[in-house]
Amino acid sequence: MTSPALTASTTPGMDAAATVRVEQSGLEALAHALEDPAGLGGAFAQAVTVLLGISGRVVVTGIGKSGHVARKIQATLASTGTPSLYVHPAEASHGDLGMVQPGDAILAFSNSGETTELADIAAHTLRTGQPLLAVTSRATSTLATTATLALTLPTMPEACPMGLAPTTSTLMQLAFGDALAVALLRHRGFTASDFSTFHPGGRLGARLRTVREVMHKGNAMPLTTPDTPMREVIMEMTHKALGCVGIVGQNGELAGLITDGDLRRALDQDLTTTLAKNVMNPRPLTINPDALASEALQVMNARKQPVTALFVLDSAGLPVGVVHLHDLVRAGVG
């Protein structure tokens, strides 16, 4: 088959916009349905309760385009604190039902609700009494009537001009699954720190590293006392090469900070007699060691004159490290 040539009346951009608008109408209908406590909204709340109450995993399944959606939702659930796995319904009929264990719940995606490949999984749940949550657009379908809980999505036109290729329906399934994963995340109290545990790689993993993981500590910290002559302060700053020196009080607490900018501003003074306490900033920006590295970058950039280093203080106000902008850049945060 040869591809038709574009003509003056062909407007791909307008066709694309029309496709998006059809799919957008599906999402709007889904959002409206989720706001109805007597309809899909109430069923959604029940689904969250069921999945929070299981002792095992969420077994996500589906075939065809719904299967692709199911795989994505399973991955989102797993990465946001809900133990889960994907089981292919055809493979389930040939031994993979052994992957489904007591305490699990099944989350099945099927637009029509008449997918024959899901029959064995549905029958298995009837035998074992495991919850079967069916995401479908037909409340009277075999899957919906078999399920413990039917989650019936609004029936909306597909964006395909023939009304055949799953487009709007799969987008609605995807959005519904994401909504379910986010609701579970919130109820579990899943935090950014938890998220970083499951995302150690790539740029996302870098942004979720903690300050503790990238800071300079121990002897690498440039430290001195308030009565130290500025000549010695300059030597400490030069030796540690972080562009700053922390000034610590008698109890080891951070009393102030001298940066290379402070040093330049003090050049009109006699640096052989001037003391650190006369130059230091007594209210420097600091950060907690368990803060995310991305938070440190935000603190650095928050000032009109961005800073390049932050002292890291523990709960007692004692310096435990220094994080420099270059460290964040090398870690992939910047």
mmCIF file of C-alpha atoms in Angstrom:
data_model
loop_
_atom_site.group_PDB
_atom_site.id
_atom_site.type_symbol
_atom_site.label_atom_id
_atom_site.label_comp_id
_atom_site.label_asym_id
_atom_site.label_seq_id
_atom_site.Cartn_x
_atom_site.Cartn_y
_atom_site.Cartn_z
ATOM 1 C CA MET A 1 0.000 0.000 0.000
ATOM 2 C CA THR A 2 1.368 3.397 -0.971
ATOM 3 C CA SER A 3 1.093 6.355 1.342
ATOM 4 C CA PRO A 4 -1.239 9.106 0.126
ATOM 5 C CA ALA A 5 0.476 12.360 -0.697
ATOM 6 C CA LEU A 6 -0.334 15.456 1.299
ATOM 7 C CA THR A 7 -2.674 17.831 -0.464
ATOM 8 C CA ALA A 8 -3.523 21.462 0.115
ATOM 9 C CA SER A 9 -6.617 20.382 2.028
ATOM 10 C CA THR A 10 -4.655 18.053 4.319
ATOM 11 C CA THR A 11 -3.929 19.663 7.680
ATOM 12 C CA PRO A 12 -1.951 17.262 9.879
ATOM 13 C CA GLY A 13 -1.630 19.793 12.667
ATOM 14 C CA MET A 14 -5.384 20.302 12.882
ATOM 15 C CA ASP A 15 -5.953 16.549 12.737
ATOM 16 C CA ALA A 16 -3.478 16.099 15.585
ATOM 17 C CA ALA A 17 -5.197 18.771 17.662
ATOM 18 C CA ALA A 18 -8.568 17.122 17.028
ATOM 19 C CA THR A 19 -7.159 13.791 18.240
ATOM 20 C CA VAL A 20 -5.867 15.381 21.417
ATOM 21 C CA ARG A 21 -9.197 17.112 22.034
ATOM 22 C CA VAL A 22 -11.094 13.837 21.708
ATOM 23 C CA GLU A 23 -8.748 12.225 24.204
ATOM 24 C CA GLN A 24 -8.982 15.289 26.434
ATOM 25 C CA SER A 25 -12.752 14.896 26.538
ATOM 26 C CA GLY A 26 -12.193 11.355 27.773
ATOM 27 C CA LEU A 27 -9.990 12.579 30.617
ATOM 28 C CA GLU A 28 -12.534 15.250 31.544
ATOM 29 C CA ALA A 29 -15.297 12.645 31.628
ATOM 30 C CA LEU A 30 -13.100 10.418 33.808
ATOM 31 C CA ALA A 31 -12.368 13.258 36.232
ATOM 32 C CA HIS A 32 -16.083 14.044 36.473
ATOM 33 C CA ALA A 33 -16.903 10.377 37.124
ATOM 34 C CA LEU A 34 -14.269 10.161 39.869
ATOM 35 C CA GLU A 35 -15.913 13.094 41.629
ATOM 36 C CA ASP A 36 -19.180 11.117 41.970
ATOM 37 C CA PRO A 37 -19.186 9.311 45.347
ATOM 38 C CA ALA A 38 -22.221 7.288 44.276
ATOM 39 C CA GLY A 39 -20.480 6.086 41.123
ATOM 40 C CA LEU A 40 -16.867 5.633 40.081
ATOM 41 C CA GLY A 41 -15.609 7.876 42.884
ATOM 42 C CA GLY A 42 -17.083 5.569 45.503
ATOM 43 C CA ALA A 43 -15.740 2.475 43.742
ATOM 44 C CA PHE A 44 -12.316 4.095 43.518
ATOM 45 C CA ALA A 45 -12.321 4.706 47.296
ATOM 46 C CA GLN A 46 -13.247 1.054 47.840
ATOM 47 C CA ALA A 47 -10.404 -0.031 45.568
ATOM 48 C CA VAL A 48 -7.909 2.015 47.579
ATOM 49 C CA THR A 49 -9.210 0.441 50.806
ATOM 50 C CA VAL A 50 -8.926 -3.066 49.369
ATOM 51 C CA LEU A 51 -5.376 -2.566 48.088
ATOM 52 C CA LEU A 52 -4.218 -0.949 51.325
ATOM 53 C CA GLY A 53 -5.605 -3.890 53.251
ATOM 54 C CA ILE A 54 -3.910 -6.768 51.439
ATOM 55 C CA SER A 55 -0.867 -8.470 52.918
ATOM 56 C CA GLY A 56 0.608 -9.393 49.537
ATOM 57 C CA ARG A 57 1.079 -7.703 46.189
ATOM 58 C CA VAL A 58 -1.071 -6.125 43.531
ATOM 59 C CA VAL A 59 -1.050 -8.489 40.552
ATOM 60 C CA VAL A 60 -1.733 -6.326 37.498
ATOM 61 C CA THR A 61 -2.901 -7.975 34.276
ATOM 62 C CA GLY A 62 -4.304 -7.202 30.847
ATOM 63 C CA ILE A 63 -3.641 -8.071 27.219
ATOM 64 C CA GLY A 64 -3.195 -6.120 23.998
ATOM 65 C CA LYS A 65 -3.220 -2.343 24.450
ATOM 66 C CA SER A 66 -4.705 -2.799 27.925
ATOM 67 C CA GLY A 67 -1.755 -5.055 28.678
ATOM 68 C CA HIS A 68 0.686 -2.283 27.802
ATOM 69 C CA VAL A 69 -1.215 0.024 30.160
ATOM 70 C CA ALA A 70 -1.195 -2.659 32.858
ATOM 71 C CA ARG A 71 2.577 -3.024 32.609
ATOM 72 C CA LYS A 72 3.052 0.718 33.021
ATOM 73 C CA ILE A 73 0.693 0.902 36.003
ATOM 74 C CA GLN A 74 2.436 -2.050 37.643
ATOM 75 C CA ALA A 75 5.764 -0.254 37.280
ATOM 76 C CA THR A 76 4.305 2.932 38.778
ATOM 77 C CA LEU A 77 2.826 1.039 41.716
ATOM 78 C CA ALA A 78 6.107 -0.730 42.448
ATOM 79 C CA SER A 79 8.144 2.480 42.283
ATOM 80 C CA THR A 80 5.799 4.322 44.648
ATOM 81 C CA GLY A 81 5.692 1.847 47.509
ATOM 82 C CA THR A 82 2.979 -0.625 46.482
ATOM 83 C CA PRO A 83 4.471 -4.113 45.964
ATOM 84 C CA SER A 84 3.230 -5.378 42.604
ATOM 85 C CA LEU A 85 3.965 -7.548 39.584
ATOM 86 C CA TYR A 86 2.595 -7.973 36.080
ATOM 87 C CA VAL A 87 1.228 -11.345 34.970
ATOM 88 C CA HIS A 88 0.447 -11.935 31.292
ATOM 89 C CA PRO A 89 -3.027 -13.514 31.169
ATOM 90 C CA ALA A 90 -2.101 -16.015 28.452
ATOM 91 C CA GLU A 91 0.992 -17.137 30.359
ATOM 92 C CA ALA A 92 -1.098 -17.346 33.526
ATOM 93 C CA SER A 93 -3.062 -20.166 31.893
ATOM 94 C CA HIS A 94 0.198 -22.052 31.351
ATOM 95 C CA GLY A 95 1.719 -21.969 34.806
ATOM 96 C CA ASP A 96 2.194 -18.326 35.721
ATOM 97 C CA LEU A 97 -0.828 -18.478 38.018
ATOM 98 C CA GLY A 98 1.749 -19.867 40.426
ATOM 99 C CA MET A 99 3.042 -16.310 40.724
ATOM 100 C CA VAL A 100 -0.220 -15.304 42.385
ATOM 101 C CA GLN A 101 0.084 -15.942 46.107
ATOM 102 C CA PRO A 102 -2.296 -15.805 49.104
ATOM 103 C CA GLY A 103 -2.724 -12.207 50.232
ATOM 104 C CA ASP A 104 -2.447 -10.819 46.690
ATOM 105 C CA ALA A 105 -5.137 -8.841 44.874
ATOM 106 C CA ILE A 106 -5.651 -8.818 41.103
ATOM 107 C CA LEU A 107 -6.082 -5.574 39.164
ATOM 108 C CA ALA A 108 -7.282 -6.418 35.646
ATOM 109 C CA PHE A 109 -7.546 -3.988 32.721
ATOM 110 C CA SER A 110 -9.910 -4.724 29.831
ATOM 111 C CA ASN A 111 -11.859 -2.085 27.941
ATOM 112 C CA SER A 112 -14.569 -4.484 26.752
ATOM 113 C CA GLY A 113 -14.498 -6.721 29.803
ATOM 114 C CA GLU A 114 -14.857 -9.716 27.483
ATOM 115 C CA THR A 115 -11.176 -10.583 27.045
ATOM 116 C CA THR A 116 -11.160 -14.379 26.923
ATOM 117 C CA GLU A 117 -7.523 -14.588 28.056
ATOM 118 C CA LEU A 118 -8.543 -13.186 31.452
ATOM 119 C CA ALA A 119 -11.012 -16.017 32.107
ATOM 120 C CA ASP A 120 -8.545 -18.295 33.891
ATOM 121 C CA ILE A 121 -7.323 -15.527 36.178
ATOM 122 C CA ALA A 122 -10.905 -14.567 37.016
ATOM 123 C CA ALA A 123 -11.784 -18.210 37.716
ATOM 124 C CA HIS A 124 -8.697 -18.514 39.919
ATOM 125 C CA THR A 125 -9.815 -15.612 42.082
ATOM 126 C CA LEU A 126 -13.243 -17.205 42.508
ATOM 127 C CA ARG A 127 -11.598 -20.398 43.762
ATOM 128 C CA THR A 128 -9.168 -18.657 46.119
ATOM 129 C CA GLY A 129 -11.361 -15.771 47.264
ATOM 130 C CA GLN A 130 -8.716 -13.210 46.299
ATOM 131 C CA PRO A 131 -9.997 -9.721 45.432
ATOM 132 C CA LEU A 132 -10.412 -9.081 41.706
ATOM 133 C CA LEU A 133 -10.610 -5.413 40.732
ATOM 134 C CA ALA A 134 -11.755 -4.949 37.133
ATOM 135 C CA VAL A 135 -11.048 -1.720 35.244
ATOM 136 C CA THR A 136 -13.406 -1.758 32.265
ATOM 137 C CA SER A 137 -15.850 0.453 30.379
ATOM 138 C CA ARG A 138 -18.739 -2.057 30.454
ATOM 139 C CA ALA A 139 -20.467 -2.621 33.776
ATOM 140 C CA THR A 140 -22.408 -5.606 32.401
ATOM 141 C CA SER A 141 -19.374 -7.383 30.934
ATOM 142 C CA THR A 142 -18.267 -10.817 32.059
ATOM 143 C CA LEU A 143 -15.187 -9.426 33.789
ATOM 144 C CA ALA A 144 -17.130 -6.717 35.624
ATOM 145 C CA THR A 145 -19.827 -9.077 36.877
ATOM 146 C CA THR A 146 -17.228 -11.635 37.968
ATOM 147 C CA ALA A 147 -15.062 -9.119 39.786
ATOM 148 C CA THR A 148 -15.096 -8.393 43.482
ATOM 149 C CA LEU A 149 -15.201 -4.726 42.534
ATOM 150 C CA ALA A 150 -15.955 -3.288 39.103
ATOM 151 C CA LEU A 151 -14.332 0.049 38.294
ATOM 152 C CA THR A 152 -16.356 1.184 35.310
ATOM 153 C CA LEU A 153 -14.805 3.970 33.270
ATOM 154 C CA PRO A 154 -16.981 6.296 31.156
ATOM 155 C CA THR A 155 -17.599 5.142 27.595
ATOM 156 C CA MET A 156 -16.141 7.778 25.295
ATOM 157 C CA PRO A 157 -15.396 7.913 21.536
ATOM 158 C CA GLU A 158 -11.994 6.689 20.434
ATOM 159 C CA ALA A 159 -9.802 9.288 18.736
ATOM 160 C CA CYS A 160 -9.307 6.860 15.852
ATOM 161 C CA PRO A 161 -11.555 8.083 12.973
ATOM 162 C CA MET A 162 -12.851 4.509 12.530
ATOM 163 C CA GLY A 163 -13.548 4.233 16.245
ATOM 164 C CA LEU A 164 -11.536 1.015 16.384
ATOM 165 C CA ALA A 165 -7.961 1.650 17.556
ATOM 166 C CA PRO A 166 -7.776 1.968 21.366
ATOM 167 C CA THR A 167 -6.781 5.576 21.966
ATOM 168 C CA THR A 168 -9.108 7.482 24.279
ATOM 169 C CA SER A 169 -9.926 4.302 26.202
ATOM 170 C CA THR A 170 -6.295 3.408 26.896
ATOM 171 C CA LEU A 171 -5.484 6.970 27.918
ATOM 172 C CA MET A 172 -8.349 6.848 30.416
ATOM 173 C CA GLN A 173 -7.106 3.499 31.743
ATOM 174 C CA LEU A 174 -3.640 4.954 32.142
ATOM 175 C CA ALA A 175 -4.908 8.043 33.970
ATOM 176 C CA PHE A 176 -7.107 5.903 36.212
ATOM 177 C CA GLY A 177 -4.179 3.638 37.096
ATOM 178 C CA ASP A 178 -1.973 6.634 37.851
ATOM 179 C CA ALA A 179 -4.695 8.072 40.085
ATOM 180 C CA LEU A 180 -4.852 4.782 41.957
ATOM 181 C CA ALA A 181 -1.076 4.648 42.415
ATOM 182 C CA VAL A 182 -0.957 8.240 43.682
ATOM 183 C CA ALA A 183 -3.837 7.652 46.096
ATOM 184 C CA LEU A 184 -2.037 4.613 47.534
ATOM 185 C CA LEU A 185 1.192 6.610 47.730
ATOM 186 C CA ARG A 186 -0.486 9.330 49.753
ATOM 187 C CA HIS A 187 -2.244 6.936 52.127
ATOM 188 C CA ARG A 188 1.006 5.067 52.750
ATOM 189 C CA GLY A 189 2.807 8.319 53.588
ATOM 190 C CA PHE A 190 5.363 7.597 50.868
ATOM 191 C CA THR A 191 8.046 10.310 50.888
ATOM 192 C CA ALA A 192 10.645 11.668 48.482
ATOM 193 C CA SER A 193 13.261 9.823 50.524
ATOM 194 C CA ASP A 194 11.348 6.563 50.000
ATOM 195 C CA PHE A 195 11.097 7.387 46.306
ATOM 196 C CA SER A 196 14.874 7.783 46.062
ATOM 197 C CA THR A 197 15.332 4.257 47.425
ATOM 198 C CA PHE A 198 13.597 2.867 44.333
ATOM 199 C CA HIS A 199 15.196 5.317 41.865
ATOM 200 C CA PRO A 200 18.970 5.228 42.478
ATOM 201 C CA GLY A 201 19.985 5.619 38.847
ATOM 202 C CA GLY A 202 20.035 8.403 36.267
ATOM 203 C CA ARG A 203 19.275 12.090 36.692
ATOM 204 C CA LEU A 204 16.234 11.379 38.871
ATOM 205 C CA GLY A 205 18.373 9.277 41.179
ATOM 206 C CA ALA A 206 20.930 12.068 41.386
ATOM 207 C CA ARG A 207 18.316 14.657 42.359
ATOM 208 C CA LEU A 208 17.055 12.324 45.084
ATOM 209 C CA ARG A 209 20.460 11.803 46.691
ATOM 210 C CA THR A 210 20.819 13.353 50.133
ATOM 211 C CA VAL A 211 23.212 16.103 51.143
ATOM 212 C CA ARG A 212 24.967 13.584 53.400
ATOM 213 C CA GLU A 213 25.955 11.560 50.324
ATOM 214 C CA VAL A 214 27.705 14.421 48.520
ATOM 215 C CA MET A 215 29.062 16.675 51.280
ATOM 216 C CA HIS A 216 32.695 17.140 52.367
ATOM 217 C CA LYS A 217 33.190 16.076 55.971
ATOM 218 C CA GLY A 218 35.795 15.537 58.654
ATOM 219 C CA ASN A 219 39.142 17.151 57.950
ATOM 220 C CA ALA A 220 37.874 18.338 54.564
ATOM 221 C CA MET A 221 35.736 20.964 56.319
ATOM 222 C CA PRO A 222 37.342 24.438 56.465
ATOM 223 C CA LEU A 223 36.925 25.517 60.093
ATOM 224 C CA THR A 224 38.446 28.092 62.434
ATOM 225 C CA THR A 225 37.562 30.190 65.482
ATOM 226 C CA PRO A 226 36.281 33.780 65.876
ATOM 227 C CA ASP A 227 39.622 35.098 67.158
ATOM 228 C CA THR A 228 41.670 33.686 64.292
ATOM 229 C CA PRO A 229 43.572 36.392 62.332
ATOM 230 C CA MET A 230 42.318 36.784 58.802
ATOM 231 C CA ARG A 231 45.727 35.835 57.421
ATOM 232 C CA GLU A 232 45.237 32.332 58.870
ATOM 233 C CA VAL A 233 41.621 32.286 57.671
ATOM 234 C CA ILE A 234 42.851 32.902 54.113
ATOM 235 C CA MET A 235 45.304 30.026 54.441
ATOM 236 C CA GLU A 236 42.548 27.664 55.631
ATOM 237 C CA MET A 237 40.253 28.788 52.829
ATOM 238 C CA THR A 238 43.007 28.269 50.256
ATOM 239 C CA HIS A 239 44.009 24.858 51.628
ATOM 240 C CA LYS A 240 40.480 23.421 51.725
ATOM 241 C CA ALA A 241 39.515 25.018 48.364
ATOM 242 C CA LEU A 242 35.769 25.295 49.014
ATOM 243 C CA GLY A 243 35.546 29.090 48.861
ATOM 244 C CA CYS A 244 34.514 29.481 52.488
ATOM 245 C CA VAL A 245 35.516 28.951 56.119
ATOM 246 C CA GLY A 246 33.158 28.081 58.961
ATOM 247 C CA ILE A 247 33.639 29.907 62.238
ATOM 248 C CA VAL A 248 32.896 27.717 65.260
ATOM 249 C CA GLY A 249 32.174 28.825 68.814
ATOM 250 C CA GLN A 250 33.400 27.387 72.101
ATOM 251 C CA ASN A 251 30.877 24.527 72.000
ATOM 252 C CA GLY A 252 31.631 23.632 68.406
ATOM 253 C CA GLU A 253 28.500 25.284 67.041
ATOM 254 C CA LEU A 254 28.638 27.222 63.764
ATOM 255 C CA ALA A 255 28.915 30.871 64.808
ATOM 256 C CA GLY A 256 29.439 32.348 61.368
ATOM 257 C CA LEU A 257 30.826 31.970 57.879
ATOM 258 C CA ILE A 258 33.438 33.749 55.793
ATOM 259 C CA THR A 259 33.244 33.358 52.023
ATOM 260 C CA ASP A 260 35.627 34.531 49.342
ATOM 261 C CA GLY A 261 33.122 37.327 48.727
ATOM 262 C CA ASP A 262 33.425 38.434 52.376
ATOM 263 C CA LEU A 263 37.169 38.294 51.965
ATOM 264 C CA ARG A 264 37.118 40.620 48.952
ATOM 265 C CA ARG A 265 34.925 43.077 50.823
ATOM 266 C CA ALA A 266 37.441 43.114 53.694
ATOM 267 C CA LEU A 267 40.489 43.933 51.552
ATOM 268 C CA ASP A 268 40.456 47.560 52.726
ATOM 269 C CA GLN A 269 41.236 46.328 56.258
ATOM 270 C CA ASP A 270 44.594 45.305 57.695
ATOM 271 C CA LEU A 271 44.278 41.536 57.334
ATOM 272 C CA THR A 272 47.266 40.917 59.570
ATOM 273 C CA THR A 273 45.361 42.259 62.581
ATOM 274 C CA THR A 274 41.699 41.826 61.601
ATOM 275 C CA LEU A 275 40.031 38.819 63.247
ATOM 276 C CA ALA A 276 37.583 36.357 61.742
ATOM 277 C CA LYS A 277 34.736 37.567 63.974
ATOM 278 C CA ASN A 278 35.045 41.049 62.425
ATOM 279 C CA VAL A 279 34.474 39.757 58.901
ATOM 280 C CA MET A 280 32.197 36.721 59.276
ATOM 281 C CA ASN A 281 28.519 36.571 58.422
ATOM 282 C CA PRO A 282 26.826 35.540 61.706
ATOM 283 C CA ARG A 283 23.688 34.227 59.933
ATOM 284 C CA PRO A 284 24.881 31.975 57.116
ATOM 285 C CA LEU A 285 22.635 29.721 55.070
ATOM 286 C CA THR A 286 22.811 26.109 56.242
ATOM 287 C CA ILE A 287 21.116 22.799 55.494
ATOM 288 C CA ASN A 288 20.325 19.478 57.162
ATOM 289 C CA PRO A 289 22.391 16.417 56.169
ATOM 290 C CA ASP A 290 19.253 14.412 55.375
ATOM 291 C CA ALA A 291 17.847 17.045 53.013
ATOM 292 C CA LEU A 292 17.773 16.152 49.336
ATOM 293 C CA ALA A 293 20.664 17.362 47.206
ATOM 294 C CA SER A 294 18.107 19.096 45.005
ATOM 295 C CA GLU A 295 16.957 21.086 48.060
ATOM 296 C CA ALA A 296 20.524 22.242 48.629
ATOM 297 C CA LEU A 297 20.621 23.519 45.059
ATOM 298 C CA GLN A 298 17.361 25.403 45.603
ATOM 299 C CA VAL A 299 18.729 27.038 48.781
ATOM 300 C CA MET A 300 21.869 28.108 46.927
ATOM 301 C CA ASN A 301 19.872 29.677 44.111
ATOM 302 C CA ALA A 302 17.250 31.329 46.322
ATOM 303 C CA ARG A 303 19.319 34.453 47.054
ATOM 304 C CA LYS A 304 19.647 37.363 44.627
ATOM 305 C CA GLN A 305 23.377 36.701 44.920
ATOM 306 C CA PRO A 306 23.518 32.870 44.709
ATOM 307 C CA VAL A 307 25.870 31.104 47.117
ATOM 308 C CA THR A 308 28.188 28.296 46.090
ATOM 309 C CA ALA A 309 28.574 26.414 49.382
ATOM 310 C CA LEU A 310 26.428 25.516 52.380
ATOM 311 C CA PHE A 311 27.501 24.288 55.770
ATOM 312 C CA VAL A 312 25.634 21.192 56.855
ATOM 313 C CA LEU A 313 24.478 21.205 60.480
ATOM 314 C CA ASP A 314 23.156 18.398 62.654
ATOM 315 C CA SER A 315 20.190 18.807 64.990
ATOM 316 C CA ALA A 316 22.443 20.363 67.658
ATOM 317 C CA GLY A 317 23.717 23.038 65.271
ATOM 318 C CA LEU A 318 27.147 21.466 64.935
ATOM 319 C CA PRO A 319 28.803 21.451 61.500
ATOM 320 C CA VAL A 320 29.085 17.958 60.040
ATOM 321 C CA GLY A 321 29.913 18.829 56.450
ATOM 322 C CA VAL A 322 30.044 21.300 53.581
ATOM 323 C CA VAL A 323 28.235 20.877 50.265
ATOM 324 C CA HIS A 324 29.565 22.847 47.301
ATOM 325 C CA LEU A 325 27.827 23.693 44.047
ATOM 326 C CA HIS A 326 30.512 21.774 42.174
ATOM 327 C CA ASP A 327 29.643 18.651 44.179
ATOM 328 C CA LEU A 328 26.019 18.925 43.085
ATOM 329 C CA VAL A 329 26.996 19.416 39.469
ATOM 330 C CA ARG A 330 29.324 16.408 39.542
ATOM 331 C CA ALA A 331 26.547 14.329 41.123
ATOM 332 C CA GLY A 332 24.210 15.264 38.276
ATOM 333 C CA VAL A 333 21.934 17.457 40.378
ATOM 334 C CA GLY A 334 22.714 20.818 38.796
#
